Each structure stands twice: as C-alpha cells, then as structure tokens.
Amino acid sequence: MSDKPFVRVSDVMTPDVKTIGRIATVAEAIELIRSAKVSSLVVERNDESDEFGMLTIRDIAREVVSTDRAAERTGVYEIMTKPVLTLPAEMNIKYAVRLLTRYNLSRALVVDHERNPVGIVTLRDMVLGYQES
C-alpha cells in the first residue's frame, strides 16, 4: 500500500478552459488555438441537456490537414469529439488515469458538481502530479 497523499484532479488540472461555439469554423478554431497557445478547445453545449465536445490539434490534423479540407469551410461540429469524457474536480488522480488509459485518451474536461467546466487535465499533468506528491 502506498503512503502517497491523495491527489485530486483539481490539484493538477489547467484551470483556464478555452471554449468555442460548435458553429465556428475550423479556421476560427485554429486562430484561437494559436492565440491562446493551447492544443485543445472545449466545444460549448447547445443547452444544459447537451454534452460538451472537444476539438484537438489531432482532430484538425486528421480531419482537415491530412485530407486537404478547407478549414474556413469546415465546421467545428463536423470534426469534434462528442461527448467528451468529463471528470469531477474532486476525483482521485489514480482513478482518472485509469479512465483515460482505458479509453486511450490523453485529456479530459474537468467539471464541478453542476457540470460546469473548470479545467482540462492531461495524462501528463496527472503523472507529474503523482510523482510530485
């Protein structure tokens, strides 16, 4: 049994969530990714019964760049991942890591108890946070 302290997802997440509307173009998304210096964007929900989406550099590379699609004529909703895996901010990172690795994901959206986005967490964040604890 490990003597390491309990590390929560909220302890290691990046709290600044960058969002984009689902009707935005991929060209607009690329510009936001560039200016915000991030590698993913959370795609906003239509309403409270909807789920969040996520658009990553990998999605853009796979669905737009490699297929030579026009970014200015491709909608974010066409290539985003939805629904996106969400994790509660208070979750122990060992369980969060299990979820991400089970589904071969590198990041997840962190939400509060009302399902509002509060951060993004990556496997890298959690592994480094675990090591530092």
PDB file of C-alpha atoms in Angstrom:
ATOM      1  CA  MET A   1       0.000   0.000   0.000  1.00  0.00           C
ATOM      2  CA  SER A   2       1.280   3.445  -0.941  1.00  0.00           C
ATOM      3  CA  ASP A   3       1.844   6.223   1.595  1.00  0.00           C
ATOM      4  CA  LYS A   4       1.419   8.892  -1.086  1.00  0.00           C
ATOM      5  CA  PRO A   5      -1.143  11.578  -0.242  1.00  0.00           C
ATOM      6  CA  PHE A   6      -4.455  11.756  -2.084  1.00  0.00           C
ATOM      7  CA  VAL A   7      -4.092  13.998  -5.160  1.00  0.00           C
ATOM      8  CA  ARG A   8      -7.266  15.356  -6.737  1.00  0.00           C
ATOM      9  CA  VAL A   9      -7.776  16.146 -10.415  1.00  0.00           C
ATOM     10  CA  SER A  10      -8.283  19.800  -9.410  1.00  0.00           C
ATOM     11  CA  ASP A  11      -4.760  19.832  -7.914  1.00  0.00           C
ATOM     12  CA  VAL A  12      -3.103  19.160 -11.282  1.00  0.00           C
ATOM     13  CA  MET A  13      -5.539  20.441 -13.932  1.00  0.00           C
ATOM     14  CA  THR A  14      -5.102  23.550 -16.067  1.00  0.00           C
ATOM     15  CA  PRO A  15      -7.915  25.815 -14.863  1.00  0.00           C
ATOM     16  CA  ASP A  16      -8.127  28.118 -17.872  1.00  0.00           C
ATOM     17  CA  VAL A  17     -10.650  26.470 -20.219  1.00  0.00           C
ATOM     18  CA  LYS A  18     -10.775  27.867 -23.753  1.00  0.00           C
ATOM     19  CA  THR A  19     -14.146  27.357 -25.415  1.00  0.00           C
ATOM     20  CA  ILE A  20     -15.546  27.710 -28.901  1.00  0.00           C
ATOM     21  CA  GLY A  21     -19.053  27.518 -30.321  1.00  0.00           C
ATOM     22  CA  ARG A  22     -19.998  24.445 -32.307  1.00  0.00           C
ATOM     23  CA  ILE A  23     -20.916  26.517 -35.382  1.00  0.00           C
ATOM     24  CA  ALA A  24     -17.480  28.147 -35.557  1.00  0.00           C
ATOM     25  CA  THR A  25     -15.214  27.182 -38.425  1.00  0.00           C
ATOM     26  CA  VAL A  26     -12.036  25.189 -38.037  1.00  0.00           C
ATOM     27  CA  ALA A  27     -10.152  28.263 -39.294  1.00  0.00           C
ATOM     28  CA  GLU A  28     -11.546  30.228 -36.330  1.00  0.00           C
ATOM     29  CA  ALA A  29     -10.600  27.381 -34.013  1.00  0.00           C
ATOM     30  CA  ILE A  30      -7.030  27.324 -35.335  1.00  0.00           C
ATOM     31  CA  GLU A  31      -6.733  31.055 -34.714  1.00  0.00           C
ATOM     32  CA  LEU A  32      -7.981  30.669 -31.122  1.00  0.00           C
ATOM     33  CA  ILE A  33      -5.634  27.727 -30.524  1.00  0.00           C
ATOM     34  CA  ARG A  34      -2.750  29.809 -31.846  1.00  0.00           C
ATOM     35  CA  SER A  35      -3.534  32.941 -29.826  1.00  0.00           C
ATOM     36  CA  ALA A  36      -4.307  31.062 -26.594  1.00  0.00           C
ATOM     37  CA  LYS A  37      -1.277  28.755 -27.004  1.00  0.00           C
ATOM     38  CA  VAL A  38      -3.321  25.627 -26.248  1.00  0.00           C
ATOM     39  CA  SER A  39      -3.726  22.291 -28.008  1.00  0.00           C
ATOM     40  CA  SER A  40      -7.445  21.755 -27.445  1.00  0.00           C
ATOM     41  CA  LEU A  41     -10.704  23.671 -27.173  1.00  0.00           C
ATOM     42  CA  VAL A  42     -13.894  22.768 -25.358  1.00  0.00           C
ATOM     43  CA  VAL A  43     -16.908  22.963 -27.658  1.00  0.00           C
ATOM     44  CA  GLU A  44     -19.863  24.590 -25.936  1.00  0.00           C
ATOM     45  CA  ARG A  45     -23.133  22.760 -25.296  1.00  0.00           C
ATOM     46  CA  ASN A  46     -26.363  23.756 -27.045  1.00  0.00           C
ATOM     47  CA  ASP A  47     -28.220  23.635 -23.722  1.00  0.00           C
ATOM     48  CA  GLU A  48     -27.994  22.027 -20.286  1.00  0.00           C
ATOM     49  CA  SER A  49     -29.203  18.645 -21.568  1.00  0.00           C
ATOM     50  CA  ASP A  50     -26.445  18.551 -24.203  1.00  0.00           C
ATOM     51  CA  GLU A  51     -22.893  17.291 -23.712  1.00  0.00           C
ATOM     52  CA  PHE A  52     -19.630  19.145 -24.224  1.00  0.00           C
ATOM     53  CA  GLY A  53     -17.386  18.405 -27.164  1.00  0.00           C
ATOM     54  CA  MET A  54     -13.645  18.788 -27.603  1.00  0.00           C
ATOM     55  CA  LEU A  55     -11.568  19.817 -30.576  1.00  0.00           C
ATOM     56  CA  THR A  56      -7.874  18.962 -30.531  1.00  0.00           C
ATOM     57  CA  ILE A  57      -4.907  19.618 -32.761  1.00  0.00           C
ATOM     58  CA  ARG A  58      -5.026  15.892 -33.577  1.00  0.00           C
ATOM     59  CA  ASP A  59      -8.650  16.206 -34.790  1.00  0.00           C
ATOM     60  CA  ILE A  60      -7.694  19.105 -37.050  1.00  0.00           C
ATOM     61  CA  ALA A  61      -4.614  17.303 -38.373  1.00  0.00           C
ATOM     62  CA  ARG A  62      -6.532  14.076 -39.061  1.00  0.00           C
ATOM     63  CA  GLU A  63      -9.791  15.502 -40.426  1.00  0.00           C
ATOM     64  CA  VAL A  64      -8.698  18.719 -42.151  1.00  0.00           C
ATOM     65  CA  VAL A  65      -4.979  18.950 -42.888  1.00  0.00           C
ATOM     66  CA  SER A  66      -4.357  15.331 -43.946  1.00  0.00           C
ATOM     67  CA  THR A  67      -7.481  15.275 -46.130  1.00  0.00           C
ATOM     68  CA  ASP A  68      -6.851  18.730 -47.618  1.00  0.00           C
ATOM     69  CA  ARG A  69     -10.224  20.109 -46.473  1.00  0.00           C
ATOM     70  CA  ALA A  70     -10.727  23.865 -46.369  1.00  0.00           C
ATOM     71  CA  ALA A  71     -10.541  24.972 -42.722  1.00  0.00           C
ATOM     72  CA  GLU A  72     -12.668  28.034 -43.443  1.00  0.00           C
ATOM     73  CA  ARG A  73     -15.467  25.838 -44.825  1.00  0.00           C
ATOM     74  CA  THR A  74     -15.327  23.071 -42.225  1.00  0.00           C
ATOM     75  CA  GLY A  75     -17.402  23.420 -39.081  1.00  0.00           C
ATOM     76  CA  VAL A  76     -16.060  22.569 -35.658  1.00  0.00           C
ATOM     77  CA  TYR A  77     -19.137  20.358 -35.132  1.00  0.00           C
ATOM     78  CA  GLU A  78     -18.102  18.209 -38.126  1.00  0.00           C
ATOM     79  CA  ILE A  79     -14.806  17.055 -36.641  1.00  0.00           C
ATOM     80  CA  MET A  80     -15.047  17.484 -32.856  1.00  0.00           C
ATOM     81  CA  THR A  81     -15.162  14.603 -30.405  1.00  0.00           C
ATOM     82  CA  LYS A  82     -18.504  14.462 -28.643  1.00  0.00           C
ATOM     83  CA  PRO A  83     -19.370  13.554 -25.991  1.00  0.00           C
ATOM     84  CA  VAL A  84     -16.105  14.263 -24.256  1.00  0.00           C
ATOM     85  CA  LEU A  85     -15.050  12.405 -21.134  1.00  0.00           C
ATOM     86  CA  THR A  86     -15.690  14.583 -18.078  1.00  0.00           C
ATOM     87  CA  LEU A  87     -14.121  14.086 -14.686  1.00  0.00           C
ATOM     88  CA  PRO A  88     -15.223  15.544 -11.362  1.00  0.00           C
ATOM     89  CA  ALA A  89     -12.679  18.006  -9.974  1.00  0.00           C
ATOM     90  CA  GLU A  90     -12.514  16.122  -6.666  1.00  0.00           C
ATOM     91  CA  MET A  91     -11.688  12.722  -8.241  1.00  0.00           C
ATOM     92  CA  ASN A  92      -8.508  10.968  -7.125  1.00  0.00           C
ATOM     93  CA  ILE A  93      -6.000  11.110  -9.999  1.00  0.00           C
ATOM     94  CA  LYS A  94      -5.314   7.369  -9.829  1.00  0.00           C
ATOM     95  CA  TYR A  95      -8.908   6.700 -10.912  1.00  0.00           C
ATOM     96  CA  ALA A  96      -8.804   9.474 -13.507  1.00  0.00           C
ATOM     97  CA  VAL A  97      -5.647   7.947 -15.000  1.00  0.00           C
ATOM     98  CA  ARG A  98      -7.356   4.553 -15.145  1.00  0.00           C
ATOM     99  CA  LEU A  99     -10.285   6.037 -17.080  1.00  0.00           C
ATOM    100  CA  LEU A 100      -8.131   7.908 -19.581  1.00  0.00           C
ATOM    101  CA  THR A 101      -5.841   4.960 -20.236  1.00  0.00           C
ATOM    102  CA  ARG A 102      -8.759   2.519 -20.506  1.00  0.00           C
ATOM    103  CA  TYR A 103     -10.253   4.609 -23.314  1.00  0.00           C
ATOM    104  CA  ASN A 104      -6.911   5.572 -24.872  1.00  0.00           C
ATOM    105  CA  LEU A 105      -7.433   9.288 -24.194  1.00  0.00           C
ATOM    106  CA  SER A 106      -4.806  11.884 -23.386  1.00  0.00           C
ATOM    107  CA  ARG A 107      -7.040  14.548 -21.815  1.00  0.00           C
ATOM    108  CA  ALA A 108     -10.420  15.126 -20.219  1.00  0.00           C
ATOM    109  CA  LEU A 109     -12.668  18.011 -19.318  1.00  0.00           C
ATOM    110  CA  VAL A 110     -12.883  18.699 -15.584  1.00  0.00           C
ATOM    111  CA  VAL A 111     -16.287  19.774 -14.284  1.00  0.00           C
ATOM    112  CA  ASP A 112     -17.713  20.975 -10.989  1.00  0.00           C
ATOM    113  CA  HIS A 113     -20.736  19.468  -9.227  1.00  0.00           C
ATOM    114  CA  GLU A 114     -23.073  21.445 -11.549  1.00  0.00           C
ATOM    115  CA  ARG A 115     -21.313  20.134 -14.704  1.00  0.00           C
ATOM    116  CA  ASN A 116     -19.680  23.490 -15.447  1.00  0.00           C
ATOM    117  CA  PRO A 117     -16.205  23.268 -16.999  1.00  0.00           C
ATOM    118  CA  VAL A 118     -13.472  24.225 -14.546  1.00  0.00           C
ATOM    119  CA  GLY A 119     -10.362  22.866 -16.263  1.00  0.00           C
ATOM    120  CA  ILE A 120      -8.619  20.450 -18.577  1.00  0.00           C
ATOM    121  CA  VAL A 121      -6.444  17.640 -17.266  1.00  0.00           C
ATOM    122  CA  THR A 122      -3.984  15.549 -19.235  1.00  0.00           C
ATOM    123  CA  LEU A 123      -2.242  12.284 -18.502  1.00  0.00           C
ATOM    124  CA  ARG A 124       0.975  14.282 -18.351  1.00  0.00           C
ATOM    125  CA  ASP A 125      -0.486  16.567 -15.662  1.00  0.00           C
ATOM    126  CA  MET A 126      -1.555  13.594 -13.577  1.00  0.00           C
ATOM    127  CA  VAL A 127       1.639  11.565 -13.920  1.00  0.00           C
ATOM    128  CA  LEU A 128       3.767  14.563 -12.977  1.00  0.00           C
ATOM    129  CA  GLY A 129       1.367  15.460 -10.149  1.00  0.00           C
ATOM    130  CA  TYR A 130       1.545  11.922  -8.825  1.00  0.00           C
ATOM    131  CA  GLN A 131       5.321  11.948  -8.892  1.00  0.00           C
ATOM    132  CA  GLU A 132       5.496  15.306  -7.090  1.00  0.00           C
ATOM    133  CA  SER A 133       3.124  14.224  -4.305  1.00  0.00           C
TER     134      SER A 133
END
